[in-house]
Short mmCIF file of C-alpha atoms and ligand atoms in Angstrom, two decimals:
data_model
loop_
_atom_site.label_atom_id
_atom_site.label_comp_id
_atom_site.label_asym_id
_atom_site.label_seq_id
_atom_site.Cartn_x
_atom_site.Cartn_y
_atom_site.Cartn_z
CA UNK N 1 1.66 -78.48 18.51
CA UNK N 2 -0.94 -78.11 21.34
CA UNK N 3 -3.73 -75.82 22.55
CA UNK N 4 -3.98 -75.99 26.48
CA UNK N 5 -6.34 -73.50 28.55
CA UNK N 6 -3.94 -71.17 29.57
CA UNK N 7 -6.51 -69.66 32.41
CA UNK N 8 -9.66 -68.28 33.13
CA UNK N 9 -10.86 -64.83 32.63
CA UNK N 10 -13.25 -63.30 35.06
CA UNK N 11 -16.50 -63.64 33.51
CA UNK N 12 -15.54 -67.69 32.91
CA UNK N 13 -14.07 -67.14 29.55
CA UNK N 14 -11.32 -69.59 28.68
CA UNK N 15 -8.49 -68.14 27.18
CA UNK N 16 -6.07 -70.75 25.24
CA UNK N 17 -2.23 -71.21 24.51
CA UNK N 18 -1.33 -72.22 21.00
CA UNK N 19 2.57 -74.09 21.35
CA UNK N 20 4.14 -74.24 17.74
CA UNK N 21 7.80 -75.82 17.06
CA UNK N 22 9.92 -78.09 19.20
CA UNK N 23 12.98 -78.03 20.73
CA UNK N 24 16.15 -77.51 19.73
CA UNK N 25 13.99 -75.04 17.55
CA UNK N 26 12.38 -71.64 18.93
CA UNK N 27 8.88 -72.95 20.53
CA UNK N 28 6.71 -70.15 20.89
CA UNK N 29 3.49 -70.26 22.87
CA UNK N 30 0.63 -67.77 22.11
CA UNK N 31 -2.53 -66.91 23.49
CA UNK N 32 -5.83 -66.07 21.92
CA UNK N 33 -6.55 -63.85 24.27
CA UNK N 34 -4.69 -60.72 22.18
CA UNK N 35 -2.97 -62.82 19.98
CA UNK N 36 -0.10 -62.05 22.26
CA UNK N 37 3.28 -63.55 22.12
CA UNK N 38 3.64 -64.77 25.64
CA UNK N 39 6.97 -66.82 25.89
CA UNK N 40 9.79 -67.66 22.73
CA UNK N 41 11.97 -70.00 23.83
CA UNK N 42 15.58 -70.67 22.05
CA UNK N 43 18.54 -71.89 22.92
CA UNK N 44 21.30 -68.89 23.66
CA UNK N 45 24.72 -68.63 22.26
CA UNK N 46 25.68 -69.85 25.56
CA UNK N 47 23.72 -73.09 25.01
CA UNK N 48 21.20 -72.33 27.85
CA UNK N 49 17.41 -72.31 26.63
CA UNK N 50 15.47 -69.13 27.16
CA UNK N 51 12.37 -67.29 27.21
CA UNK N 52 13.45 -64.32 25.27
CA UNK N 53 10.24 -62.18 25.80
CA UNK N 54 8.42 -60.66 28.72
CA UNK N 55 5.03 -62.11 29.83
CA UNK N 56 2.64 -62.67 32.23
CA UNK N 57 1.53 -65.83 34.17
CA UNK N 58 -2.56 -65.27 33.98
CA UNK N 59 -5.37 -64.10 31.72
CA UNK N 60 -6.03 -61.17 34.53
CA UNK N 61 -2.32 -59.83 34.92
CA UNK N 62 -2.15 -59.48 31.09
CA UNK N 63 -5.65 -56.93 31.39
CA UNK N 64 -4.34 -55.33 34.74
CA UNK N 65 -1.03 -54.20 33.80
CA UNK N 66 -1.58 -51.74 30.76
CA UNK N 67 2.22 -52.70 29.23
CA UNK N 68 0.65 -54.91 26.11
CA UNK N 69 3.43 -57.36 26.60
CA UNK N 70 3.51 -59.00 23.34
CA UNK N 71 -0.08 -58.41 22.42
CA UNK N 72 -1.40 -57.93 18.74
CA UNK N 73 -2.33 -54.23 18.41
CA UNK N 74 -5.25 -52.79 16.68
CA UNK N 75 -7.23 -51.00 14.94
CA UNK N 76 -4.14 -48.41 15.30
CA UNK N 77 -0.68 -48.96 16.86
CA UNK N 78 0.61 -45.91 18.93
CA UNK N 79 -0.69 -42.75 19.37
CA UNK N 80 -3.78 -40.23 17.38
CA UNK N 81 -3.23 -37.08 18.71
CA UNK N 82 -6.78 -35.88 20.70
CA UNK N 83 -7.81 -39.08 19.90
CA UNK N 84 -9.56 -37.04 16.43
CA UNK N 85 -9.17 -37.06 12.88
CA UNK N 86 -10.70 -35.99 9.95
CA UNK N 87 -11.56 -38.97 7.37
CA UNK N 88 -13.61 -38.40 3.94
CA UNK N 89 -14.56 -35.38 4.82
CA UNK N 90 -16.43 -35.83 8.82
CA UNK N 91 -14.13 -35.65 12.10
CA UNK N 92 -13.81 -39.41 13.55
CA UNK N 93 -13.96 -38.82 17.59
CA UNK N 94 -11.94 -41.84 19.18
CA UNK N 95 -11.42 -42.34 22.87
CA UNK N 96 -8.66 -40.04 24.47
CA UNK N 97 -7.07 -42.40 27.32
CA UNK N 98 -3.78 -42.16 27.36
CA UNK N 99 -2.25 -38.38 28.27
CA UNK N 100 -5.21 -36.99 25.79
CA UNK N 101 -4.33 -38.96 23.16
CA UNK N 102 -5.39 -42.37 21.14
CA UNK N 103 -3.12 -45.23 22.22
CA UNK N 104 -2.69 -48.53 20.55
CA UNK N 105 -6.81 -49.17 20.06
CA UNK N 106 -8.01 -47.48 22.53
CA UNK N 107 -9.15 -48.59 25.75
CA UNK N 108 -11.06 -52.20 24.46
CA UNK N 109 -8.34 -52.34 21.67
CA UNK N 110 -7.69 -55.92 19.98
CA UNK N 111 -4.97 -56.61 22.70
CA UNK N 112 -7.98 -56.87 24.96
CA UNK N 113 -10.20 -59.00 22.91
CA UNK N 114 -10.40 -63.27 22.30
CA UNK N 115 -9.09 -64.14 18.79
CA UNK N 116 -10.46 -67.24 16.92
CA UNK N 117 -8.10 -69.81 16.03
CA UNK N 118 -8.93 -70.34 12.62
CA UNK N 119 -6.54 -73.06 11.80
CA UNK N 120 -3.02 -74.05 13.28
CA UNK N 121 -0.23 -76.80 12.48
CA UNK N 122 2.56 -77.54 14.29
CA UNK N 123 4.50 -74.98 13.40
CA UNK N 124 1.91 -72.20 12.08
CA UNK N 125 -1.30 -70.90 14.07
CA UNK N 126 -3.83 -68.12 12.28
CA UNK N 127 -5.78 -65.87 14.48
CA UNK N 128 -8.50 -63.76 13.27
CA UNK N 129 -10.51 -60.82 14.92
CA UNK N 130 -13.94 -59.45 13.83
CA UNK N 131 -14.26 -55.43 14.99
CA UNK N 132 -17.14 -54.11 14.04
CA UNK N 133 -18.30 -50.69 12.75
CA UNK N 134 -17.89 -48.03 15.54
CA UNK N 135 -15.22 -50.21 17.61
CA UNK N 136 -13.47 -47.87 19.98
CA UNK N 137 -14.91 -45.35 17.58
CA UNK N 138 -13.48 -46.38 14.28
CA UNK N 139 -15.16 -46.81 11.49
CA UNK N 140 -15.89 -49.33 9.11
CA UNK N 141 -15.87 -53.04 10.28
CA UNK N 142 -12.82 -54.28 10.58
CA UNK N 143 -11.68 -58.11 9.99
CA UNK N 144 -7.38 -58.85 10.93
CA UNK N 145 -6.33 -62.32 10.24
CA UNK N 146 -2.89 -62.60 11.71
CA UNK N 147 -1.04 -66.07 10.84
CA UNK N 148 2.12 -66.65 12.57
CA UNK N 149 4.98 -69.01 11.47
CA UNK N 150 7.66 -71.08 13.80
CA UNK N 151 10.82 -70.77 11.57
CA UNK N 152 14.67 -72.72 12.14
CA UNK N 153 15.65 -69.59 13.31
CA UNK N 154 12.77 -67.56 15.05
CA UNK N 155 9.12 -66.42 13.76
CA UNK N 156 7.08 -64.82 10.93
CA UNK N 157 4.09 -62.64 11.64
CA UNK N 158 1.72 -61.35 9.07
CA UNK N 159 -1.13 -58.79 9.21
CA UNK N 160 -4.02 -58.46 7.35
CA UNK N 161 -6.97 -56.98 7.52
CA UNK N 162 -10.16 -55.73 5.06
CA UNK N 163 -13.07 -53.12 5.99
CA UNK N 164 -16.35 -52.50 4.60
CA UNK N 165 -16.11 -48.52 4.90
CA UNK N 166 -13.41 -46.53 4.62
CA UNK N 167 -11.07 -46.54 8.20
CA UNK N 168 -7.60 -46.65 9.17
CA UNK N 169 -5.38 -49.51 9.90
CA UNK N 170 -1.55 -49.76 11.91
CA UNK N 171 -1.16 -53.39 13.60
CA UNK N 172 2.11 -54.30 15.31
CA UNK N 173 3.11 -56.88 17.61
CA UNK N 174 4.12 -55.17 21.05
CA UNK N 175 6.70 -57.91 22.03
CA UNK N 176 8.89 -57.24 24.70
CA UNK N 177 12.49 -58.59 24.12
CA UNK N 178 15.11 -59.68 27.00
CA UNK N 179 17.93 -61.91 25.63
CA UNK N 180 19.08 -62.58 28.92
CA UNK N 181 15.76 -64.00 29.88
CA UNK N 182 15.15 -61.24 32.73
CA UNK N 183 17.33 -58.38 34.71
CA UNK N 184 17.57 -54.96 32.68
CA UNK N 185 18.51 -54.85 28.95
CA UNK N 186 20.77 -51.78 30.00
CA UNK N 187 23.90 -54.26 28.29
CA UNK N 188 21.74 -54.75 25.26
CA UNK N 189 23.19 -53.82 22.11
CA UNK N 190 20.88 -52.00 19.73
CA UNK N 191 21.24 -51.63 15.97
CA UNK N 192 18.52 -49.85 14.05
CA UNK N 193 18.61 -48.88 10.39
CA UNK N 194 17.49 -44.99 10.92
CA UNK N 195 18.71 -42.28 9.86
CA UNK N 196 15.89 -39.87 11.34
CA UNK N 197 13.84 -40.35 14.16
CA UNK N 198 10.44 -38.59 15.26
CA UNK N 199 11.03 -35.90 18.39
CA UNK N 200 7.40 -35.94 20.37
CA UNK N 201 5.89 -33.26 22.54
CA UNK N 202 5.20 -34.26 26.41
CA UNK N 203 2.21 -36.68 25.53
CA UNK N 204 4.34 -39.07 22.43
CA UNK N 205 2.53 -36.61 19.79
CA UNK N 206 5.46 -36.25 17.04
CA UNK N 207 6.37 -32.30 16.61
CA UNK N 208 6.05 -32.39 13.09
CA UNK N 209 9.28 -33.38 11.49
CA UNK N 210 11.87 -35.87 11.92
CA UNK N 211 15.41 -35.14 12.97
CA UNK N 212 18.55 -36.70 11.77
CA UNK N 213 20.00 -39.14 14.71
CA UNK N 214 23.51 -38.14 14.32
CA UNK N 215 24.81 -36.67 17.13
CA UNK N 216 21.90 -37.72 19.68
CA UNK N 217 21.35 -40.56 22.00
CA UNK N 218 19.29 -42.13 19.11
CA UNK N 219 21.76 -42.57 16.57
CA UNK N 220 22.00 -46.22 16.78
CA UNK N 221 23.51 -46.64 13.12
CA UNK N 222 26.08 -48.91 14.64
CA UNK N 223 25.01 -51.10 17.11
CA UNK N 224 25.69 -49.31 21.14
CA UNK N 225 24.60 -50.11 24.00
CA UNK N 226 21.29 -49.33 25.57
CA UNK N 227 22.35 -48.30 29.39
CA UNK N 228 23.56 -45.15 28.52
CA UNK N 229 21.29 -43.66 25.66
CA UNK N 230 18.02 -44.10 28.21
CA UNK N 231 20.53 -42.22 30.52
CA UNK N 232 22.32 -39.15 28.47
CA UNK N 233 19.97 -36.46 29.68
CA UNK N 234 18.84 -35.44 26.04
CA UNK N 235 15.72 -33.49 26.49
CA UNK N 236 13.41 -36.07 23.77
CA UNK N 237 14.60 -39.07 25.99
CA UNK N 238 13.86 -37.08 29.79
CA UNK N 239 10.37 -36.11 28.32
CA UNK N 240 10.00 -40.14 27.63
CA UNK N 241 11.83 -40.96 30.41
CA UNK N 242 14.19 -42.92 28.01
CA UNK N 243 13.32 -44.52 24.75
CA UNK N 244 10.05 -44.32 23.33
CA UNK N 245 10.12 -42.81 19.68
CA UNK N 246 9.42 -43.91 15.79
CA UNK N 247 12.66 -44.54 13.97
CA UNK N 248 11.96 -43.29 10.24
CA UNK N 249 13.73 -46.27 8.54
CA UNK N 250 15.82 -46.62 5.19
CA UNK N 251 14.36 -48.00 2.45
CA UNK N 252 11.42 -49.78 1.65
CA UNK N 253 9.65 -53.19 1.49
CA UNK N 254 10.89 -56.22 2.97
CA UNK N 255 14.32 -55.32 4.73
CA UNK N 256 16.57 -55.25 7.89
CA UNK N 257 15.07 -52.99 10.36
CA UNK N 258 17.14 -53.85 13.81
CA UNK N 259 19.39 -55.68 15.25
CA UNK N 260 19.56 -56.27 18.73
CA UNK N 261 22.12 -58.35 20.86
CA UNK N 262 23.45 -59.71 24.02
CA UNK N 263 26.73 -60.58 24.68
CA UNK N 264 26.46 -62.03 27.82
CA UNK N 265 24.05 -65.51 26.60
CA UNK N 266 25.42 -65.04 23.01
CA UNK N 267 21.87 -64.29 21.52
CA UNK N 268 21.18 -62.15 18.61
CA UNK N 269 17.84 -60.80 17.12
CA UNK N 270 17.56 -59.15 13.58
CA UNK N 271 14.46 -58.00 12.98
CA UNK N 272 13.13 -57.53 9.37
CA UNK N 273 9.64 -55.55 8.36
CA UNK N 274 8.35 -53.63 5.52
CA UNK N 275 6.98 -50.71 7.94
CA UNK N 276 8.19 -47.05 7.27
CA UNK N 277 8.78 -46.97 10.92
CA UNK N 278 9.95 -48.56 13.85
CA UNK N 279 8.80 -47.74 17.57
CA UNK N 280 11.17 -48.50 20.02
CA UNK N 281 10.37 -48.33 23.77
CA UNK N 282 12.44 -49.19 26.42
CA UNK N 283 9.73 -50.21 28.98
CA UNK N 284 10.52 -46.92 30.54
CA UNK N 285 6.90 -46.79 32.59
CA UNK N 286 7.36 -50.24 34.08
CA UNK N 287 7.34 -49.50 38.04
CA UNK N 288 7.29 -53.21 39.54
CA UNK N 289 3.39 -52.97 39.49
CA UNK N 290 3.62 -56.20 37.14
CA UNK N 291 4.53 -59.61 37.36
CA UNK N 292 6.43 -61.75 34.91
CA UNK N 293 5.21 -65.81 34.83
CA UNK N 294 8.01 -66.52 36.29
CA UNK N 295 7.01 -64.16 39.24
CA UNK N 296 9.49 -61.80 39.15
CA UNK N 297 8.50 -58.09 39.25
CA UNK N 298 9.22 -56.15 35.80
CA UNK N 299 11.12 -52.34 36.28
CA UNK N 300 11.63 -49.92 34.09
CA UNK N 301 14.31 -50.94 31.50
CA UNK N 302 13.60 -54.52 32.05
CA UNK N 303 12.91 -55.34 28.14
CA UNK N 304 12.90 -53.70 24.59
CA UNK N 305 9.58 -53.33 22.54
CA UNK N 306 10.53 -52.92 18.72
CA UNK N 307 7.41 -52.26 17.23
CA UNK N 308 7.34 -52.06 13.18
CA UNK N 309 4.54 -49.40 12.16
CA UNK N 310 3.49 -46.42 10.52
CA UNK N 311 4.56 -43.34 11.88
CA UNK N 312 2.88 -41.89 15.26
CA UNK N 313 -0.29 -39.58 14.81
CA UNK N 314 -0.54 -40.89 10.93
CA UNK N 315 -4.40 -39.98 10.38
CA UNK N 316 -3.37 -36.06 11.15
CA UNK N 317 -0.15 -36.22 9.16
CA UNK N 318 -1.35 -36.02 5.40
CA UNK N 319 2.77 -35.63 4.71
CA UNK N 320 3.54 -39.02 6.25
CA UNK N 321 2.72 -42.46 4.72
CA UNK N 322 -0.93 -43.32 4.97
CA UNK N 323 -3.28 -45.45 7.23
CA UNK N 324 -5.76 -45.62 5.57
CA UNK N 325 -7.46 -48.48 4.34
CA UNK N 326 -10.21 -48.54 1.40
CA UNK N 327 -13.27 -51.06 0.89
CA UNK N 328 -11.78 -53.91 -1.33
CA UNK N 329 -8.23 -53.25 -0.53
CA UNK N 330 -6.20 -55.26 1.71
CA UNK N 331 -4.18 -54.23 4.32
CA UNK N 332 -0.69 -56.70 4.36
CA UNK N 333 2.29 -56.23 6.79
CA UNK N 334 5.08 -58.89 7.47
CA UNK N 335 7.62 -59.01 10.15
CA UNK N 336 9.91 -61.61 11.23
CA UNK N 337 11.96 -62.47 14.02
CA UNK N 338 15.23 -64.20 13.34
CA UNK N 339 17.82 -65.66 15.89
CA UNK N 340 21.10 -66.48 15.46
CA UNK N 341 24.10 -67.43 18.23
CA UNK N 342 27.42 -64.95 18.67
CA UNK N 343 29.80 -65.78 21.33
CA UNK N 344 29.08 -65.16 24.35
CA UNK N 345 31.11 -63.30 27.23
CA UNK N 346 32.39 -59.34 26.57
C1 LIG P 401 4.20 -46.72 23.53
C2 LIG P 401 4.45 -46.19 24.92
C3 LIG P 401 3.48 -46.83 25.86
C4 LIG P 401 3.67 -48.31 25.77
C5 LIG P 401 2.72 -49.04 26.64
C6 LIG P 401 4.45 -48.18 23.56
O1 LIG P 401 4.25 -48.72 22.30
O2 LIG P 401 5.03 -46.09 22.58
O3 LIG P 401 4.32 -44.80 24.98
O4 LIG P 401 3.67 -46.39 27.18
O5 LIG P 401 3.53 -48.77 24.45
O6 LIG P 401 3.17 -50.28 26.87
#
């Protein structure tokens, strides 16, 4: 274990890097700065040790670029439609910045702000974040602890968070996954545990009802390839310009969500969460304008976000599961990340 400055932001403010496990073992190094994921290193099926998520090499690329690579979101994940909602009665007016809608916080949201590092080990590292009432226009002030775990065979997240006045809550982790390390996850394969999906208008606002995936570039029941679903010409993936819907998923409570692999360094991903939903975005807006640390420009389809959540546009939705979060409750989510070798080559 080791915290290092990891770079300076603008104003002088040091952001850190937390390092938890050791080699062979995934190491994962995080920052405060967002609680963000920047680099999981394993060792590949092919016995080559990788980074196997996207990130950036400074404090100031991670606020410039606008992609959340691997950042913690908050106070809501995805998208409010209008940015407006009613709560207990009174219309909550939240900034509109993304195509007239809410995104992921808004435009300070926690993947913007310096977490405290309330206590860390070498293989476990909490991070906390105090919002307070009116943040971004939410209300209620808002307190996420977010401890994260260094496993054998990957990493455990948890989110929590309490309020002192009524609000709404959706955190995720926006991670960014390339088994290969970089290039296009086009040869990807991508399992997800879905029988419906969420069809969107042109700004990500869901239309109102889910439709079954069978029979559309989203039915990933059995595990296809990602090259040509972000390519079939299916009317919900040109409006996103490939991937970027909720995946209503089976079941409930702890369970198997995704599973994604690559045959060419042997390294598998299953992904387990006890979200209703999973978001899945195939970087489809990344245009080279962004660096990774290694220095290489990121394009579109260079990585896979699978980002466990409620549903999109929750607050408006009183027929999907709720966001919101009571005084004296506790808001609890779990994901983990777990790694495991296949052959590689095919
Ligand atoms: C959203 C995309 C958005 C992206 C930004 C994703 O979670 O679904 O619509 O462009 O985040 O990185």
């Amino acid at each position: 274990m080791m915290v290092d400055r990891f770079g300076l932001l603008a104003d002088g403010r040091e952001v850190r890097r937390i390092v938890l496990g050791r080699p062979p073992g995934p190491v994962l190094h995080l920052l405060d700065l967002g609680a963000t994921v920047h680099r999981l290193e394993l060792t590949c099926g092919d016995g080559v040790r990788r980074n196997v998520v996207l990130g950036h090499a400074t404090p100031e690329h991670y606020l410039a670029s606008g992609d959340y690579l691997g950042a913690t979101i908050g106070r809501y994940a995805n998208r409010i439609a209008a940015g407006r909602f009613r709560l207990g009665g009174r219309e909550v007016r939240l900034g509109a910045h993304d195509r007239g809608n809410h995104l992921h916080g808004g435009p300070d949201g926690f993947d913007r702000r310096m977490w405290s590092l309330l206590g860390h080990d070498d293989r476990h590292a909490v991070l906390a974040l105090d919002s307070p009432d009116g943040d971004q226009g939410f209300p209620g002030a808002l307190r996420a602890v977010v401890p994260f775990e260094v496993t054998d065979a990957g990493v455990r997240v948890w989110f929590e968070a309490t309020t002192d006045a009524t609000t709404v809550v959706n955190l995720t982790s926006h991670a960014y996954f390339n088994l290969n390390g970089s290039g296009t996850v086009d040869e990807h394969a991508l399992q997800v545990f879905a029988d419906s999906y969420t069809p969107v208008d042109a700004s990500g606002i869901p239309l109102g009802w889910h439709a079954p995936v069978a029979g559309t570039p989203f039915d990933f029941r059995v595990a296809a390839a990602l090259g040509p679903a972000v390519r079939s010409g299916d009317e919900q993936v040109a409006r996103a310009r490939g991937i970027d819907h909720n995946f209503v998923l089976r079941g409930s409570g702890p369970r198997l969500a995704a599973v994604l692999e690559s045959r060419r360094t042997g390294t598998r991903l299953e992904l387990r969460t006890d979200q209703p939903g999973l978001q899945v975005y195939t970087a489809n807006f990344f245009d080279g304008s962004s660096r990774s640390a290694a220095g290489r420009l990121y394009r579109q389809g260079d990585g896979i976000a699978l980002e466990p959540q409620l549903f999109p546009d929750s607050p408006n939705r009183p027929e999907f599961p709720s966001a919101v979060l009571e005084p004296g409750d506790v808001y609890r989510s779990a994901l983990e990340w777990a790694f495991t070798t296949v052959a590689p080559g095919g």
